[in-house]
Coordinates of C-alpha atoms in Angstrom, one line a residue:
A99 CA 43.6 -14.3 -15.7
M100 CA 40.1 -14.1 -16.3
Y101 CA 39.4 -17.8 -16.1
R102 CA 41.5 -20.0 -13.8
R103 CA 39.7 -23.1 -12.8
T104 CA 36.2 -24.5 -13.0
R105 CA 34.0 -24.1 -10.1
G106 CA 31.0 -25.6 -11.7
M107 CA 29.6 -26.7 -14.8
W108 CA 28.3 -24.8 -18.0
F109 CA 25.7 -26.5 -20.4
S110 CA 25.5 -24.9 -23.6
L111 CA 23.0 -25.0 -26.6
V112 CA 26.0 -26.2 -28.7
D113 CA 26.1 -29.2 -26.5
R114 CA 22.5 -30.3 -27.1
G115 CA 22.5 -34.2 -27.4
H116 CA 25.5 -34.7 -25.1
F117 CA 24.1 -33.9 -21.7
D118 CA 24.1 -37.4 -20.5
A119 CA 27.9 -37.7 -21.2
M120 CA 28.7 -34.3 -19.8
V121 CA 27.5 -35.0 -16.4
H122 CA 30.0 -37.4 -15.9
N123 CA 32.7 -34.9 -16.2
W124 CA 31.8 -33.9 -12.8
P125 CA 34.2 -35.8 -10.6
E126 CA 31.9 -36.4 -7.8
D127 CA 29.5 -39.4 -7.9
D128 CA 27.4 -38.5 -5.0
V129 CA 25.6 -34.9 -5.5
D130 CA 22.9 -33.9 -2.9
V131 CA 22.2 -30.3 -4.1
I132 CA 22.5 -28.6 -7.6
V133 CA 21.7 -24.9 -8.0
V134 CA 21.2 -23.9 -11.6
T135 CA 20.6 -20.6 -13.4
D136 CA 20.4 -19.3 -16.9
G137 CA 21.5 -16.0 -15.5
S138 CA 18.3 -14.1 -17.3
R139 CA 17.5 -12.2 -14.0
V140 CA 19.9 -11.8 -11.5
L141 CA 18.2 -9.7 -8.9
G142 CA 19.4 -6.0 -9.2
L143 CA 21.9 -6.7 -12.1
G144 CA 19.8 -8.2 -14.9
D145 CA 20.9 -10.4 -17.7
L146 CA 24.6 -11.7 -16.9
G147 CA 24.4 -14.7 -19.2
V148 CA 27.2 -17.4 -18.1
S149 CA 28.9 -14.7 -16.0
S150 CA 26.2 -15.6 -13.5
M151 CA 28.0 -18.6 -12.2
P152 CA 28.9 -16.8 -8.9
I153 CA 25.1 -16.7 -7.9
P154 CA 24.6 -20.6 -7.8
I155 CA 28.3 -20.8 -6.0
G156 CA 27.0 -18.5 -3.4
K157 CA 23.8 -20.0 -2.8
L158 CA 25.5 -23.3 -2.5
Q159 CA 28.0 -21.8 0.2
L160 CA 24.8 -20.9 2.2
Y161 CA 23.8 -24.6 1.7
V162 CA 27.1 -25.6 3.4
A163 CA 27.4 -23.2 6.1
A164 CA 23.8 -22.8 7.1
G165 CA 22.3 -26.1 6.3
G166 CA 25.1 -28.4 6.8
I167 CA 25.4 -29.9 3.3
D168 CA 28.7 -31.6 2.4
P169 CA 30.4 -29.3 0.2
K170 CA 31.7 -32.1 -1.8
K171 CA 28.1 -33.1 -2.6
T172 CA 27.2 -29.7 -4.2
L173 CA 27.0 -28.8 -8.0
P174 CA 26.7 -24.9 -9.3
V175 CA 25.3 -25.1 -12.8
V176 CA 24.8 -22.3 -15.6
L177 CA 22.8 -22.8 -18.5
D178 CA 23.9 -21.0 -21.6
V179 CA 21.0 -20.1 -23.8
G180 CA 22.5 -16.9 -25.2
T181 CA 22.0 -13.3 -23.6
N182 CA 20.0 -10.5 -24.3
N183 CA 22.4 -8.1 -22.6
I184 CA 23.9 -6.6 -25.9
A185 CA 27.0 -5.3 -23.9
L186 CA 27.8 -8.6 -23.1
R187 CA 27.4 -10.1 -26.4
T188 CA 29.7 -7.6 -28.0
H189 CA 32.5 -7.5 -25.2
P190 CA 35.6 -9.3 -26.6
L191 CA 36.0 -11.3 -23.2
Y192 CA 32.5 -12.6 -22.8
L193 CA 32.9 -16.5 -22.8
G194 CA 29.2 -17.4 -23.6
L195 CA 27.3 -17.6 -26.7
R196 CA 27.0 -14.2 -28.4
T197 CA 23.4 -14.7 -29.6
P198 CA 20.2 -13.5 -28.2
R199 CA 18.3 -16.0 -25.8
V200 CA 16.2 -18.8 -27.3
N201 CA 12.7 -19.2 -26.2
G202 CA 9.8 -21.3 -26.7
A203 CA 10.2 -25.0 -27.5
A204 CA 13.8 -25.0 -28.0
Y205 CA 14.4 -23.4 -24.6
D206 CA 11.9 -25.8 -23.0
D207 CA 13.6 -29.1 -24.5
F208 CA 17.1 -27.7 -23.6
V209 CA 16.2 -27.6 -19.8
L210 CA 14.2 -31.0 -20.0
E211 CA 17.4 -32.6 -21.5
F212 CA 19.4 -31.2 -18.7
M213 CA 17.1 -32.5 -15.9
H214 CA 17.1 -35.8 -17.7
A215 CA 20.8 -35.9 -17.5
V216 CA 20.9 -35.0 -13.8
K217 CA 18.4 -37.9 -13.1
G218 CA 20.4 -40.3 -14.8
R219 CA 23.6 -39.8 -12.8
W220 CA 22.2 -38.2 -9.4
P221 CA 18.8 -39.7 -8.9
H222 CA 18.2 -38.2 -5.6
A223 CA 19.7 -34.5 -6.1
L224 CA 17.7 -31.7 -5.0
V225 CA 17.5 -29.0 -8.0
Q226 CA 17.1 -25.4 -7.0
F227 CA 16.2 -23.0 -9.9
E228 CA 17.7 -19.6 -9.3
D229 CA 17.3 -16.4 -11.1
F230 CA 15.2 -17.4 -14.1
A231 CA 13.3 -14.5 -15.7
N232 CA 9.4 -14.8 -16.3
P233 CA 7.8 -16.7 -17.9
H234 CA 10.4 -19.3 -17.9
A235 CA 10.4 -19.2 -14.0
A236 CA 6.9 -19.9 -13.4
N237 CA 6.5 -22.4 -16.3
L238 CA 9.5 -24.4 -15.5
L239 CA 8.3 -24.6 -11.7
E240 CA 5.0 -26.1 -12.9
R241 CA 6.5 -28.4 -15.2
F242 CA 9.1 -30.0 -13.0
R243 CA 7.9 -29.4 -9.4
M244 CA 6.1 -33.0 -9.3
G245 CA 8.6 -34.6 -11.5
S246 CA 11.2 -37.5 -10.9
L247 CA 13.6 -35.0 -9.1
P248 CA 12.8 -32.8 -6.0
M249 CA 13.1 -29.2 -7.1
F250 CA 11.8 -25.8 -6.3
N251 CA 12.2 -22.1 -7.5
D252 CA 14.1 -20.1 -4.9
D253 CA 12.7 -16.7 -6.1
I254 CA 9.2 -17.8 -6.2
Q255 CA 8.9 -20.2 -3.4
S256 CA 11.6 -19.4 -0.9
T257 CA 10.8 -15.7 -1.2
G258 CA 7.3 -16.3 -0.5
C259 CA 8.1 -18.5 2.3
V260 CA 10.1 -15.9 4.1
A261 CA 7.8 -13.3 3.2
L262 CA 4.8 -15.2 5.0
A263 CA 7.2 -16.0 7.8
A264 CA 7.6 -12.2 8.3
V265 CA 3.9 -11.4 8.2
L266 CA 3.3 -14.2 10.8
A267 CA 6.2 -12.8 12.9
A268 CA 4.8 -9.2 12.6
I269 CA 1.4 -10.7 13.8
R270 CA 3.1 -12.5 16.6
A271 CA 5.3 -9.3 17.5
R272 CA 2.0 -7.3 17.7
Q273 CA 0.3 -9.8 20.2
A274 CA 3.8 -10.1 22.2
A275 CA 3.7 -6.2 22.5
C276 CA 0.0 -6.3 23.5
S277 CA 0.8 -8.6 26.2
A278 CA 3.7 -6.8 27.5
S279 CA 2.0 -3.5 27.8
G280 CA -0.4 -4.8 30.4
D281 CA -3.4 -4.5 28.8
E282 CA -6.1 -6.5 30.6
L283 CA -7.4 -8.1 27.3
C284 CA -3.9 -9.5 26.8
G285 CA -3.3 -10.6 30.2
E286 CA -5.0 -14.0 30.1
R287 CA -3.6 -14.8 26.7
D288 CA -0.1 -13.8 27.8
S289 CA -0.1 -16.3 30.7
R290 CA -1.5 -19.0 28.4
N291 CA 1.4 -18.3 25.9
R292 CA 4.2 -18.6 28.7
R293 CA 2.8 -21.9 29.7
E294 CA 2.7 -23.1 26.2
E295 CA 6.3 -21.8 25.4
I296 CA 7.5 -24.0 28.4
E297 CA 5.5 -26.9 27.4
S298 CA 6.8 -26.6 23.7
S299 CA 10.4 -26.3 24.8
D300 CA 9.8 -29.4 26.9
D301 CA 8.4 -31.1 24.1
D302 CA 11.4 -30.1 21.8
E303 CA 13.6 -32.0 24.2
H304 CA 11.9 -35.1 25.1
C305 CA 8.9 -35.9 22.8
E306 CA 8.8 -38.7 20.3
D307 CA 8.7 -38.1 16.6
E308 CA 5.0 -39.4 16.4
H309 CA 4.0 -36.5 18.6
E310 CA 6.1 -33.8 16.9
L311 CA 4.2 -34.7 13.4
N312 CA 1.2 -33.0 14.9
E313 CA 2.9 -30.3 16.6
M314 CA 1.8 -26.6 16.0
S315 CA 1.9 -24.3 19.2
E316 CA -1.3 -22.8 20.3
E317 CA 0.4 -19.4 20.1
M318 CA 1.1 -19.9 16.3
R319 CA -2.5 -21.0 16.0
R320 CA -3.7 -17.8 17.2
V321 CA -1.2 -16.0 15.0
L322 CA -2.6 -17.7 11.8
E323 CA -6.2 -17.1 13.1
E324 CA -5.3 -13.3 12.7
L325 CA -3.7 -13.5 9.3
P326 CA -7.0 -13.2 7.3
E327 CA -7.5 -9.7 8.9
E328 CA -4.4 -8.4 7.0
R329 CA -4.8 -6.0 4.1
I330 CA -1.9 -6.3 1.9
V331 CA -0.5 -4.1 -0.6
C332 CA 2.3 -5.3 -2.8
A333 CA 4.5 -2.9 -5.0
G334 CA 5.7 -5.3 -7.9
A335 CA 3.8 -8.1 -9.4
G336 CA 6.8 -10.1 -11.2
S337 CA 7.5 -13.7 -10.5
A338 CA 8.9 -12.8 -7.1
G339 CA 5.9 -10.6 -6.3
I340 CA 3.2 -13.2 -7.5
G341 CA 5.0 -15.9 -5.6
V342 CA 5.0 -13.9 -2.4
C343 CA 1.4 -13.1 -2.7
D344 CA 0.5 -16.7 -3.8
T345 CA 2.2 -18.1 -0.4
I346 CA 0.6 -15.7 1.7
A347 CA -2.7 -16.2 0.0
R348 CA -2.7 -20.0 0.4
A349 CA -1.9 -19.5 4.1
I350 CA -4.9 -17.0 4.4
A351 CA -7.0 -19.8 2.6
H352 CA -5.9 -22.5 4.8
T353 CA -6.9 -20.5 7.9
Q354 CA -10.3 -19.4 6.4
Q355 CA -11.1 -23.1 5.5
S356 CA -10.2 -24.3 9.1
R357 CA -12.4 -21.5 10.4
Q358 CA -15.3 -22.7 8.3
R359 CA -14.7 -26.4 9.3
N360 CA -14.8 -25.2 13.1
G361 CA -18.0 -23.1 12.3
K362 CA -16.2 -19.8 13.2
Q363 CA -16.8 -18.2 9.6
N364 CA -19.5 -18.2 7.2
I365 CA -18.1 -19.4 3.9
K366 CA -20.0 -16.4 2.1
Q367 CA -18.0 -14.1 4.0
S368 CA -14.5 -14.5 2.3
R369 CA -13.2 -15.7 -1.0
S370 CA -11.7 -19.3 -0.5
D371 CA -8.6 -18.4 -2.3
G372 CA -7.1 -15.8 0.1
R373 CA -6.6 -13.3 -2.8
A374 CA -9.4 -10.9 -1.6
N375 CA -6.6 -9.7 0.9
F376 CA -4.3 -8.3 -1.8
W377 CA -3.8 -5.2 -3.9
L378 CA -0.9 -5.4 -6.3
T379 CA 0.7 -2.5 -8.4
D380 CA 3.1 -2.6 -11.3
E381 CA 4.6 0.0 -13.5
R382 CA 1.2 0.7 -14.9
G383 CA -0.4 1.1 -11.4
L384 CA -2.9 -1.0 -9.7
L385 CA -4.0 -4.4 -11.2
G386 CA -7.6 -3.3 -11.4
A387 CA -10.9 -3.1 -13.6
G388 CA -10.3 -2.0 -17.1
R389 CA -6.6 -3.5 -17.3
D390 CA -5.9 -4.9 -20.7
S391 CA -5.6 -8.7 -20.2
N392 CA -3.1 -8.7 -23.0
T393 CA -0.7 -6.8 -20.8
L394 CA -1.0 -9.3 -17.8
L395 CA 1.9 -11.6 -17.1
L396 CA 1.6 -15.2 -15.9
G397 CA -0.2 -15.5 -12.5
Q398 CA -1.4 -11.7 -12.5
G399 CA -4.9 -12.3 -13.6
P400 CA -6.3 -13.7 -10.3
Y401 CA -5.0 -10.5 -8.5
V402 CA -7.0 -7.9 -10.8
R403 CA -9.3 -6.0 -8.6
S404 CA -12.9 -5.8 -9.9
D405 CA -13.7 -3.2 -7.1
M406 CA -11.2 -0.5 -8.0
P407 CA -10.1 0.9 -11.2
H408 CA -6.9 0.1 -13.1
G409 CA -3.8 2.4 -13.0
L410 CA -4.2 3.9 -9.6
P411 CA -0.9 5.0 -8.2
L412 CA 0.6 3.4 -5.2
L413 CA -0.3 6.5 -2.9
E414 CA -3.9 6.4 -3.9
V415 CA -3.8 2.6 -3.3
V416 CA -2.5 3.1 0.2
R417 CA -5.1 5.9 0.8
R418 CA -8.2 3.8 -0.2
V419 CA -7.1 0.4 0.9
K420 CA -5.3 1.4 4.4
P421 CA -3.3 -1.6 4.3
T422 CA -1.7 -3.4 7.4
V423 CA 1.1 -4.8 5.2
L424 CA 3.2 -3.0 2.7
I425 CA 5.4 -5.3 0.6
G426 CA 8.0 -4.0 -2.0
L427 CA 9.3 -6.2 -4.7
A428 CA 9.4 -3.6 -7.6
G429 CA 13.1 -3.4 -7.7
V430 CA 12.9 0.5 -7.9
G431 CA 14.7 2.2 -5.0
G432 CA 12.6 4.9 -3.0
V433 CA 9.0 3.7 -4.1
F434 CA 7.9 3.6 -0.5
T435 CA 8.0 7.6 -0.1
D436 CA 7.5 9.5 3.1
E437 CA 4.2 10.4 2.1
I438 CA 2.9 6.8 1.3
L439 CA 4.4 5.7 4.6
R440 CA 2.7 8.4 6.7
E441 CA -0.5 7.8 4.9
M442 CA -0.2 4.0 5.9
A443 CA 0.7 4.9 9.6
K444 CA -2.5 7.1 9.9
H445 CA -4.7 4.0 10.0
V446 CA -2.6 1.3 11.5
E447 CA -1.0 1.2 14.9
R448 CA 1.9 -1.2 14.1
P449 CA 2.2 -1.1 10.1
V450 CA 4.4 -3.8 8.5
V451 CA 6.8 -2.4 6.1
M452 CA 8.7 -5.1 3.7
P453 CA 11.1 -3.4 1.1
L454 CA 12.4 -6.7 -0.2
S455 CA 14.2 -5.8 -3.3
N456 CA 18.2 -5.9 -3.1
P457 CA 20.7 -4.6 -3.2
S458 CA 20.0 -1.8 -0.8
S459 CA 20.2 0.8 -3.8
K460 CA 17.1 -0.9 -5.0
A461 CA 15.2 -1.3 -1.6
E462 CA 11.9 0.5 -1.8
C463 CA 12.8 2.6 1.3
S464 CA 15.5 2.4 4.0
A465 CA 14.8 1.5 7.8
Q466 CA 15.5 5.1 8.7
I467 CA 12.6 6.5 6.4
A468 CA 10.4 3.5 7.5
F469 CA 10.6 4.3 11.1
E470 CA 10.8 8.1 10.8
S471 CA 7.7 8.1 8.6
T472 CA 5.8 6.1 11.1
D473 CA 6.9 7.4 14.3
G474 CA 8.8 4.5 15.2
R475 CA 5.8 2.2 15.1
A476 CA 6.7 0.2 11.9
L477 CA 7.6 -3.4 12.0
F478 CA 10.4 -3.7 9.5
A479 CA 11.8 -6.7 7.4
S480 CA 13.9 -5.9 4.4
G481 CA 15.5 -7.9 1.5
S482 CA 18.9 -6.1 2.2
P483 CA 20.6 -5.4 5.6
F484 CA 19.7 -2.1 7.5
R485 CA 21.1 -1.2 10.9
D486 CA 18.7 -0.7 13.7
V487 CA 17.4 3.0 14.0
H488 CA 18.0 4.8 17.3
F489 CA 16.0 7.8 18.2
A490 CA 16.8 10.7 20.5
D491 CA 14.3 9.7 23.1
G492 CA 16.2 6.3 23.8
T493 CA 13.8 4.1 21.7
T494 CA 15.1 1.9 18.9
G495 CA 13.6 0.7 15.6
R496 CA 14.5 -3.0 15.3
T497 CA 15.2 -4.0 11.8
S498 CA 15.1 -7.6 10.5
M499 CA 16.4 -9.3 7.2
C500 CA 13.9 -10.9 5.5
N501 CA 16.2 -13.4 3.5
N502 CA 15.8 -16.8 1.7
A503 CA 18.8 -18.0 3.7
Y504 CA 16.3 -18.5 6.6
N505 CA 14.5 -21.2 4.3
F506 CA 16.2 -22.9 1.6
P507 CA 19.3 -24.4 3.5
G508 CA 16.8 -26.0 5.9
I509 CA 14.9 -27.2 2.8
G510 CA 18.2 -28.9 1.4
L511 CA 18.9 -30.5 4.8
A512 CA 15.5 -32.0 5.0
V513 CA 15.5 -33.3 1.4
T514 CA 19.0 -34.9 1.7
S515 CA 18.6 -36.3 5.0
C516 CA 15.1 -38.0 4.4
R517 CA 15.3 -38.4 0.7
I518 CA 12.1 -36.3 0.0
Q519 CA 10.7 -37.0 -3.3
H520 CA 8.9 -33.6 -3.9
V521 CA 9.1 -30.1 -2.3
T522 CA 5.4 -29.1 -1.8
D523 CA 3.7 -25.9 -0.8
A524 CA 2.8 -27.7 2.5
M525 CA 6.4 -27.9 3.2
F526 CA 7.0 -24.3 2.6
F527 CA 3.9 -23.5 4.8
A528 CA 5.5 -25.6 7.6
A529 CA 8.8 -23.7 7.4
A530 CA 7.2 -20.3 7.2
V531 CA 5.3 -21.0 10.4
R532 CA 8.4 -22.5 12.2
I533 CA 10.7 -19.5 11.3
A534 CA 7.9 -17.1 12.3
S535 CA 8.2 -18.7 15.9
L536 CA 12.0 -18.8 16.6
V537 CA 12.4 -15.3 17.9
P538 CA 11.9 -15.2 21.7
R539 CA 8.6 -13.7 22.5
Q540 CA 10.0 -11.0 24.5
V541 CA 12.4 -10.1 21.7
A542 CA 9.5 -10.1 19.3
A543 CA 7.5 -7.6 21.5
H544 CA 10.3 -5.1 20.8
G545 CA 9.8 -5.5 16.9
R546 CA 12.5 -8.2 15.9
L547 CA 11.1 -10.5 13.5
F548 CA 13.8 -12.9 12.6
P549 CA 16.6 -14.7 14.6
P550 CA 20.2 -13.0 14.1
V551 CA 22.1 -14.5 11.0
S552 CA 24.5 -16.0 13.5
E553 CA 21.8 -18.5 14.2
L554 CA 21.2 -19.7 10.7
R555 CA 22.4 -23.1 11.3
K556 CA 20.1 -23.7 14.1
V557 CA 17.2 -22.2 12.1
S558 CA 18.1 -24.6 9.4
L559 CA 17.8 -27.4 11.5
E560 CA 14.3 -26.5 12.7
V561 CA 13.2 -25.7 9.3
A562 CA 14.5 -28.9 8.2
I563 CA 12.7 -30.9 11.0
S564 CA 9.4 -29.1 10.3
V565 CA 9.5 -29.8 6.6
S566 CA 10.6 -33.5 7.2
R567 CA 7.4 -33.9 9.2
V568 CA 5.3 -32.8 6.4
A569 CA 7.2 -35.3 4.2
L570 CA 6.6 -38.2 6.6
R571 CA 2.9 -37.3 7.2
D572 CA 2.5 -37.3 3.3
S573 CA 4.5 -40.3 2.5
L574 CA 7.1 -38.5 0.5
A575 CA 10.2 -39.4 2.6
R576 CA 12.2 -42.3 1.1
R577 CA 14.5 -42.4 4.1
P578 CA 12.8 -42.2 7.3
P579 CA 14.6 -42.0 10.7
P580 CA 15.4 -45.5 12.0
P581 CA 13.5 -46.9 15.1
S582 CA 16.4 -46.1 17.3
A583 CA 16.6 -42.2 16.5
T584 CA 14.1 -39.3 16.7
L585 CA 13.6 -37.3 13.6
R586 CA 15.9 -34.6 15.1
Q587 CA 18.6 -37.0 15.7
H588 CA 18.4 -38.4 12.3
I589 CA 18.7 -34.9 10.7
E590 CA 21.4 -33.7 13.0
A591 CA 23.3 -36.8 12.3
S592 CA 23.3 -36.0 8.6
M593 CA 24.8 -32.5 8.9
W594 CA 28.4 -32.0 7.8
H595 CA 30.6 -30.2 10.2
P596 CA 33.8 -28.5 9.1
T597 CA 36.4 -30.5 11.2
Y598 CA 39.9 -29.8 10.1
S599 CA 43.1 -31.7 11.1
P600 CA 45.8 -29.5 12.7
L601 CA 48.7 -28.6 10.3
V602 CA 51.1 -28.3 13.1
P603 CA 51.2 -31.1 15.9
A604 CA 50.2 -29.8 19.4
R605 CA 53.3 -29.4 21.6
R606 CA 53.4 -31.9 24.6

């Protein structure tokens, strides 16, 4: 049978006007996390219409397994506004509306009614928007992000967060490798870092929450100090690409502003928004001077370069810019060719290569090509899993998976444990910095950027603590920890654990 039982809720255009009643069909009165999609842009698969229900189900499984969210308090949702996938519309077994997708005011009013219905029954639920195509993805984020429910867009904000974490982790890996090499210039810094790691570890065990609110290790401060020196080329300028670049640009701007306040940088030496560090390409080439503004998508305008012509191919952009970081969100396999990677490696000792599209068939390059084309010097983070690359001389190219699962389960844990009102950019920034610091320094020196997936639950706890600190600082936490508990204890106590009663009594 194609349809056996419900595992989520579907809201259709034909149900308009009844959403307030429909939400009461769900049997659980307490829902903490909702993942909703309209199935319009399932990464690597396209428009799946109502057949996209496995996407929110899968995301919520990660909330449970990695974030400790009670599975009874999760709800997967699909919004059926039609589909532009003609093959689906004409398939005899398709269960959704057999009409083209609606847009404009009809679409906006549909989503608004859904959000009002959710607020009416589950007023504290976190709503994660997943796999919405542009322009709806960006528009809905701007409309609801500071509304009455905490919400975020996974493809824009979570992807940006883990990409920022990868770049910061790569800078940290360079610094750690420099220290491990015995370079005299690194010696003093390495000694100082080791002292700070011991002190930071001691703080994690014994410090009070008031101290933790102001905590950022000196090591990560130095990592951020180097961020504005990066030159970043991004292949792919859709919603995910813009979200990634916006997140990193905000971090660069934050660091530049800190430098200016501390008298370390003249304000005339840099653009305050951080976008001067970026060069974006799409299917038409570089976003550059002469680009018809009518062809620009939402969010692309600020990244149009006035100092380089429109339409330059990726290889020529790499040749001229000499990037330190190459990000792929084009969704086209093999975009990062051997020639492009070798050109990049000519000018950078440790090039950061990030093919973030998935599945692996859509990855801009494989780990094998990335390491072979850079003589094993690449710092590699990908959206799809790749094995480490072993060379004949005994060296190993370490791979890392730059996956949103390092971020969003911790966001959900923070929101549910502290009843956070809004999920802000500052929270994603704090999450990225914390994720980038979690790999042991000696491991980072060998090129590993993220912790193993087996440690996701620990990662989520650390992310939740960092996010909750920001919420407490900004007075956005409705349920702070009680006086008798630290923030860590408060969050740990809220995590669900899979405890099962034995089916067969133990023999005595």
